[in-house]
Amino acid sequence: GNLKPLAGLKLMLTAGPTREALDPVRFLSNHSSGKMGFALAEAAVQLGASVTLVSGPVALSTPSGVKRIDVESATQMQAAVMEDIDEQHIFIACAAVADYAPKVIAEHKIKKTSSDTLIIELVKNPDIVAGVAALENKPFTVGFAAETQDLEIYARDKLSRKNLDMIAANNVALAGQGFNSDNNALSVFWPNGQQALTLAPKHELAHHLLTLIADRYYDSH
Ligand code: C5P
């Protein structure tokens, strides 16, 4: 087959968690390691793409040849994505974006009070991948879905609701794959088809997924 199926294409990814500040010293976040997104960025360069990686806070080094933009919050991640999205042929949303963020960021450290409870009001974050897929001149848009049950039903619902071209779903209830793991297995769905990518190291899986993305991209262009 073609060794560089992504040659000549610009590809942008999001990866890692987001951090939603509560006050100057605290935030809400999640356990995403960013490993899958970084593995995809590295593989995309090897397959010939020009790669921009918009990353939340992670403890990973930048794969060589990748243009990396570091962000913290979902709002910052969306701004960084939108800044450069018009040039992209392919967009892959790997980030574990916080669904909600504190409504206000306290100017000073929130103090402990005599009350045993503390209520923090949250507001919904922008859906970054849905925003990209809603663009008139949208890139080939790929989302991820982490599910614990009914993988295909939830994945296909996200595929159509967010207007994606492809979705890669993984079962996060299974041990030894997904969040923070070095291995992963994916069920990939698109409007007229699907393919299972079996348990493999994330860098190997990244190659398989990108080859599939290149196939589907050229099928629709
Ligand atoms: O709806 P759910 O969060 O499960 O969808 C996951 C997919 O949507 C992932 O591709 C994720 O990167 C993307 N997403 C996003 N912005 C959000 C929430 C999720 O881009 N605010």
mmCIF file of C-alpha atoms and ligand atoms in Angstrom:
data_model
loop_
_atom_site.group_PDB
_atom_site.id
_atom_site.type_symbol
_atom_site.label_atom_id
_atom_site.label_comp_id
_atom_site.label_asym_id
_atom_site.label_seq_id
_atom_site.Cartn_x
_atom_site.Cartn_y
_atom_site.Cartn_z
ATOM 1 C CA GLY A 1 0.000 0.000 0.000
ATOM 2 C CA ASN A 2 0.799 3.708 0.033
ATOM 3 C CA LEU A 3 3.435 4.435 2.693
ATOM 4 C CA LYS A 4 2.449 8.114 2.977
ATOM 5 C CA PRO A 5 -1.344 8.162 2.563
ATOM 6 C CA LEU A 6 -1.587 11.551 4.328
ATOM 7 C CA ALA A 7 1.060 13.318 2.206
ATOM 8 C CA GLY A 8 0.027 16.857 1.306
ATOM 9 C CA LEU A 9 -2.706 16.968 3.966
ATOM 10 C CA LYS A 10 -2.961 19.252 6.994
ATOM 11 C CA LEU A 11 -4.238 17.473 10.060
ATOM 12 C CA MET A 12 -5.148 18.984 13.435
ATOM 13 C CA LEU A 13 -5.758 17.083 16.663
ATOM 14 C CA THR A 14 -6.831 17.892 20.174
ATOM 15 C CA ALA A 15 -5.407 15.791 23.004
ATOM 16 C CA GLY A 16 -5.256 15.451 26.756
ATOM 17 C CA PRO A 17 -7.577 16.778 29.448
ATOM 18 C CA THR A 18 -8.732 20.338 29.952
ATOM 19 C CA ARG A 19 -8.323 22.234 33.208
ATOM 20 C CA GLU A 20 -11.179 24.400 34.399
ATOM 21 C CA ALA A 21 -10.059 26.887 37.032
ATOM 22 C CA LEU A 22 -12.016 27.351 40.263
ATOM 23 C CA ASP A 23 -9.690 29.937 41.762
ATOM 24 C CA PRO A 24 -5.987 30.872 41.351
ATOM 25 C CA VAL A 25 -4.813 27.540 42.825
ATOM 26 C CA ARG A 26 -7.520 24.963 41.990
ATOM 27 C CA PHE A 27 -9.128 23.388 38.953
ATOM 28 C CA LEU A 28 -11.506 20.650 37.766
ATOM 29 C CA SER A 29 -9.993 18.113 35.373
ATOM 30 C CA ASN A 30 -9.891 14.399 34.505
ATOM 31 C CA HIS A 31 -7.437 11.498 34.159
ATOM 32 C CA SER A 32 -6.792 11.728 30.412
ATOM 33 C CA SER A 33 -3.067 11.122 29.749
ATOM 34 C CA GLY A 34 -3.061 12.431 26.176
ATOM 35 C CA LYS A 35 -1.266 9.254 25.033
ATOM 36 C CA MET A 36 -3.729 8.343 22.259
ATOM 37 C CA GLY A 37 -3.714 11.868 20.786
ATOM 38 C CA PHE A 38 0.077 12.140 20.921
ATOM 39 C CA ALA A 39 0.432 8.670 19.356
ATOM 40 C CA LEU A 40 -1.916 9.786 16.564
ATOM 41 C CA ALA A 41 0.064 13.010 16.039
ATOM 42 C CA GLU A 42 3.329 11.066 15.753
ATOM 43 C CA ALA A 43 1.816 8.497 13.382
ATOM 44 C CA ALA A 44 0.223 11.233 11.253
ATOM 45 C CA VAL A 45 3.661 12.824 10.689
ATOM 46 C CA GLN A 46 5.077 9.413 9.730
ATOM 47 C CA LEU A 47 2.196 8.980 7.257
ATOM 48 C CA GLY A 48 3.081 12.292 5.614
ATOM 49 C CA ALA A 49 0.653 14.822 7.173
ATOM 50 C CA SER A 50 1.484 18.329 8.332
ATOM 51 C CA VAL A 51 0.343 18.110 11.964
ATOM 52 C CA THR A 52 -0.903 20.668 14.508
ATOM 53 C CA LEU A 53 -1.515 19.310 18.004
ATOM 54 C CA VAL A 54 -3.626 21.372 20.404
ATOM 55 C CA SER A 55 -2.920 19.885 23.806
ATOM 56 C CA GLY A 56 -4.247 20.261 27.312
ATOM 57 C CA PRO A 57 -1.822 19.826 30.240
ATOM 58 C CA VAL A 58 -0.026 16.479 29.809
ATOM 59 C CA ALA A 59 3.341 14.976 30.797
ATOM 60 C CA LEU A 60 4.373 13.999 27.276
ATOM 61 C CA SER A 61 7.078 15.284 24.962
ATOM 62 C CA THR A 62 6.175 16.674 21.562
ATOM 63 C CA PRO A 63 6.601 14.128 18.743
ATOM 64 C CA SER A 64 9.182 15.349 16.243
ATOM 65 C CA GLY A 65 7.793 17.334 13.339
ATOM 66 C CA VAL A 66 4.593 18.250 15.180
ATOM 67 C CA LYS A 67 3.481 21.850 15.723
ATOM 68 C CA ARG A 68 2.206 21.886 19.320
ATOM 69 C CA ILE A 69 -0.063 24.504 20.891
ATOM 70 C CA ASP A 70 -0.525 24.211 24.677
ATOM 71 C CA VAL A 71 -3.818 25.249 26.269
ATOM 72 C CA GLU A 72 -5.540 24.730 29.605
ATOM 73 C CA SER A 73 -9.298 25.304 29.499
ATOM 74 C CA ALA A 74 -11.905 24.102 26.989
ATOM 75 C CA THR A 75 -12.519 27.712 25.961
ATOM 76 C CA GLN A 76 -8.800 28.178 25.216
ATOM 77 C CA MET A 77 -8.710 24.858 23.355
ATOM 78 C CA GLN A 78 -11.641 25.922 21.162
ATOM 79 C CA ALA A 79 -10.012 29.290 20.416
ATOM 80 C CA ALA A 80 -6.725 27.615 19.394
ATOM 81 C CA VAL A 81 -8.595 25.147 17.163
ATOM 82 C CA MET A 82 -10.769 27.775 15.476
ATOM 83 C CA GLU A 83 -7.754 30.029 14.822
ATOM 84 C CA ASP A 84 -6.303 27.536 12.326
ATOM 85 C CA ILE A 85 -9.195 25.262 11.331
ATOM 86 C CA ASP A 86 -9.857 26.796 7.886
ATOM 87 C CA GLU A 87 -6.550 25.389 6.606
ATOM 88 C CA GLN A 88 -7.104 21.847 7.846
ATOM 89 C CA HIS A 89 -8.126 18.838 5.733
ATOM 90 C CA ILE A 90 -8.647 16.538 8.715
ATOM 91 C CA PHE A 91 -9.587 17.263 12.341
ATOM 92 C CA ILE A 92 -9.373 14.594 15.056
ATOM 93 C CA ALA A 93 -10.851 15.376 18.477
ATOM 94 C CA CYS A 94 -9.013 13.199 20.984
ATOM 95 C CA ALA A 95 -9.165 15.533 23.954
ATOM 96 C CA ALA A 96 -11.161 14.653 27.063
ATOM 97 C CA VAL A 97 -12.779 18.070 27.257
ATOM 98 C CA ALA A 98 -14.466 18.912 30.554
ATOM 99 C CA ASP A 99 -18.215 19.017 29.978
ATOM 100 C CA TYR A 100 -18.670 21.850 32.487
ATOM 101 C CA ALA A 101 -16.572 24.675 33.914
ATOM 102 C CA PRO A 102 -17.063 26.787 37.050
ATOM 103 C CA LYS A 103 -19.405 29.684 36.250
ATOM 104 C CA VAL A 104 -17.040 32.145 37.905
ATOM 105 C CA ILE A 105 -13.319 31.840 38.577
ATOM 106 C CA ALA A 106 -12.817 33.249 42.083
ATOM 107 C CA GLU A 107 -10.282 36.045 42.059
ATOM 108 C CA HIS A 108 -8.791 34.832 45.350
ATOM 109 C CA LYS A 109 -8.358 31.379 46.857
ATOM 110 C CA ILE A 110 -11.738 30.054 48.025
ATOM 111 C CA LYS A 111 -11.664 29.948 51.832
ATOM 112 C CA LYS A 112 -12.881 27.082 53.983
ATOM 113 C CA THR A 113 -15.942 28.130 55.987
ATOM 114 C CA SER A 114 -17.825 26.706 58.963
ATOM 115 C CA SER A 115 -20.315 25.091 56.567
ATOM 116 C CA ASP A 116 -19.927 21.351 55.820
ATOM 117 C CA THR A 117 -21.007 21.839 52.221
ATOM 118 C CA LEU A 118 -19.866 24.050 49.378
ATOM 119 C CA ILE A 119 -21.884 24.584 46.218
ATOM 120 C CA ILE A 120 -20.093 25.418 42.976
ATOM 121 C CA GLU A 121 -22.172 26.402 39.968
ATOM 122 C CA LEU A 122 -20.998 24.976 36.631
ATOM 123 C CA VAL A 123 -21.791 26.031 33.079
ATOM 124 C CA LYS A 124 -21.576 23.856 29.979
ATOM 125 C CA ASN A 125 -18.385 24.135 27.936
ATOM 126 C CA PRO A 126 -18.482 24.631 24.159
ATOM 127 C CA ASP A 127 -18.487 21.356 22.195
ATOM 128 C CA ILE A 128 -15.292 21.819 20.175
ATOM 129 C CA VAL A 129 -15.696 18.966 17.684
ATOM 130 C CA ALA A 130 -19.375 19.793 17.054
ATOM 131 C CA GLY A 131 -18.345 23.406 16.396
ATOM 132 C CA VAL A 132 -15.789 22.272 13.813
ATOM 133 C CA ALA A 133 -18.252 19.873 12.160
ATOM 134 C CA ALA A 134 -20.808 22.704 11.900
ATOM 135 C CA LEU A 135 -18.467 24.843 9.773
ATOM 136 C CA GLU A 136 -19.580 25.392 6.194
ATOM 137 C CA ASN A 137 -16.208 24.277 4.845
ATOM 138 C CA LYS A 138 -15.617 21.604 7.454
ATOM 139 C CA PRO A 139 -12.577 19.347 7.464
ATOM 140 C CA PHE A 140 -13.022 15.553 7.567
ATOM 141 C CA THR A 141 -13.968 15.396 11.240
ATOM 142 C CA VAL A 142 -13.261 12.483 13.554
ATOM 143 C CA GLY A 143 -14.460 12.186 17.148
ATOM 144 C CA PHE A 144 -13.786 9.786 19.984
ATOM 145 C CA ALA A 145 -16.306 8.220 22.325
ATOM 146 C CA ALA A 146 -15.395 6.677 25.668
ATOM 147 C CA GLU A 147 -18.258 4.444 26.749
ATOM 148 C CA THR A 148 -18.885 1.831 29.424
ATOM 149 C CA GLN A 149 -21.842 0.133 27.712
ATOM 150 C CA ASP A 150 -23.841 -0.013 24.431
ATOM 151 C CA LEU A 151 -20.792 1.180 22.465
ATOM 152 C CA GLU A 152 -22.331 1.215 18.992
ATOM 153 C CA ILE A 153 -25.601 2.883 20.027
ATOM 154 C CA TYR A 154 -23.896 5.765 21.842
ATOM 155 C CA ALA A 155 -21.146 6.116 19.233
ATOM 156 C CA ARG A 156 -23.583 6.255 16.311
ATOM 157 C CA ASP A 157 -25.736 8.741 18.216
ATOM 158 C CA LYS A 158 -22.676 11.032 18.644
ATOM 159 C CA LEU A 159 -21.677 10.511 15.004
ATOM 160 C CA SER A 160 -24.994 11.855 13.739
ATOM 161 C CA ARG A 161 -25.762 14.394 16.501
ATOM 162 C CA LYS A 162 -22.336 16.076 16.144
ATOM 163 C CA ASN A 163 -22.305 15.718 12.323
ATOM 164 C CA LEU A 164 -18.997 13.786 12.380
ATOM 165 C CA ASP A 165 -17.514 11.861 9.446
ATOM 166 C CA MET A 166 -16.136 9.121 11.696
ATOM 167 C CA ILE A 167 -16.091 8.151 15.358
ATOM 168 C CA ALA A 168 -13.664 5.909 17.237
ATOM 169 C CA ALA A 169 -15.233 4.330 20.298
ATOM 170 C CA ASN A 170 -13.527 2.549 23.135
ATOM 171 C CA ASN A 171 -14.926 0.662 26.075
ATOM 172 C CA VAL A 172 -13.409 2.342 29.137
ATOM 173 C CA ALA A 173 -14.924 -0.273 31.463
ATOM 174 C CA LEU A 174 -12.391 -2.867 30.241
ATOM 175 C CA ALA A 175 -9.082 -3.183 32.125
ATOM 176 C CA GLY A 176 -5.796 -2.571 30.337
ATOM 177 C CA GLN A 177 -7.030 -0.185 27.663
ATOM 178 C CA GLY A 178 -8.200 3.380 27.237
ATOM 179 C CA PHE A 179 -7.533 6.089 29.853
ATOM 180 C CA ASN A 180 -3.894 6.198 30.954
ATOM 181 C CA SER A 181 -3.127 2.803 29.420
ATOM 182 C CA ASP A 182 -0.459 2.122 26.770
ATOM 183 C CA ASN A 183 -2.873 -0.155 24.904
ATOM 184 C CA ASN A 184 -6.239 0.452 23.364
ATOM 185 C CA ALA A 185 -8.903 -1.196 21.223
ATOM 186 C CA LEU A 186 -11.330 0.790 19.094
ATOM 187 C CA SER A 187 -14.598 0.257 17.289
ATOM 188 C CA VAL A 188 -14.698 2.721 14.425
ATOM 189 C CA PHE A 189 -18.009 3.833 12.895
ATOM 190 C CA TRP A 190 -18.878 6.040 9.923
ATOM 191 C CA PRO A 191 -22.237 6.665 8.259
ATOM 192 C CA ASN A 192 -22.111 3.615 5.990
ATOM 193 C CA GLY A 193 -19.724 1.270 7.717
ATOM 194 C CA GLN A 194 -17.652 0.188 10.645
ATOM 195 C CA GLN A 195 -14.404 -1.558 11.516
ATOM 196 C CA ALA A 196 -13.003 -3.056 14.712
ATOM 197 C CA LEU A 197 -9.377 -2.286 15.569
ATOM 198 C CA THR A 198 -8.313 -4.925 18.106
ATOM 199 C CA LEU A 199 -6.251 -4.400 21.282
ATOM 200 C CA ALA A 200 -2.793 -3.101 20.399
ATOM 201 C CA PRO A 201 -0.197 -0.615 21.646
ATOM 202 C CA LYS A 202 -1.502 2.909 21.100
ATOM 203 C CA HIS A 203 1.195 3.738 18.491
ATOM 204 C CA GLU A 204 0.213 0.681 16.422
ATOM 205 C CA LEU A 205 -3.474 1.441 16.763
ATOM 206 C CA ALA A 206 -2.763 5.037 15.723
ATOM 207 C CA HIS A 207 -1.323 3.809 12.398
ATOM 208 C CA HIS A 208 -4.369 1.613 11.751
ATOM 209 C CA LEU A 209 -6.828 4.377 12.590
ATOM 210 C CA LEU A 210 -5.025 6.957 10.415
ATOM 211 C CA THR A 211 -4.885 4.535 7.487
ATOM 212 C CA LEU A 212 -8.639 4.075 7.850
ATOM 213 C CA ILE A 213 -9.122 7.863 8.080
ATOM 214 C CA ALA A 214 -7.041 8.350 4.899
ATOM 215 C CA ASP A 215 -9.178 5.720 3.087
ATOM 216 C CA ARG A 216 -12.434 7.372 4.164
ATOM 217 C CA TYR A 217 -11.071 10.875 3.444
ATOM 218 C CA TYR A 218 -10.199 9.969 -0.150
ATOM 219 C CA ASP A 219 -13.504 8.148 -0.538
ATOM 220 C CA SER A 220 -15.305 11.415 0.143
ATOM 221 C CA HIS A 221 -12.943 13.796 -1.752
HETATM 222 O O1 C5P B 1 -20.087 13.845 23.965
HETATM 223 P P1 C5P B 1 -18.749 13.300 24.301
HETATM 224 O O2 C5P B 1 -17.962 14.206 25.239
HETATM 225 O O3 C5P B 1 -18.728 11.887 24.758
HETATM 226 O O4 C5P B 1 -17.983 13.312 22.900
HETATM 227 C C1 C5P B 1 -16.654 12.960 22.829
HETATM 228 C C2 C5P B 1 -16.042 13.578 21.602
HETATM 229 O O5 C5P B 1 -16.361 14.969 21.536
HETATM 230 C C3 C5P B 1 -14.543 13.520 21.632
HETATM 231 O O6 C5P B 1 -14.102 13.496 20.289
HETATM 232 C C4 C5P B 1 -14.173 14.830 22.312
HETATM 233 O O7 C5P B 1 -12.861 15.239 22.012
HETATM 234 C C5 C5P B 1 -15.208 15.762 21.729
HETATM 235 N N1 C5P B 1 -15.609 16.873 22.605
HETATM 236 C C6 C5P B 1 -15.259 18.177 22.265
HETATM 237 N N2 C5P B 1 -15.671 19.213 23.058
HETATM 238 C C7 C5P B 1 -16.410 18.981 24.167
HETATM 239 C C8 C5P B 1 -16.761 17.665 24.522
HETATM 240 C C9 C5P B 1 -16.334 16.633 23.727
HETATM 241 O O8 C5P B 1 -14.581 18.388 21.244
HETATM 242 N N3 C5P B 1 -16.797 20.013 24.924
#
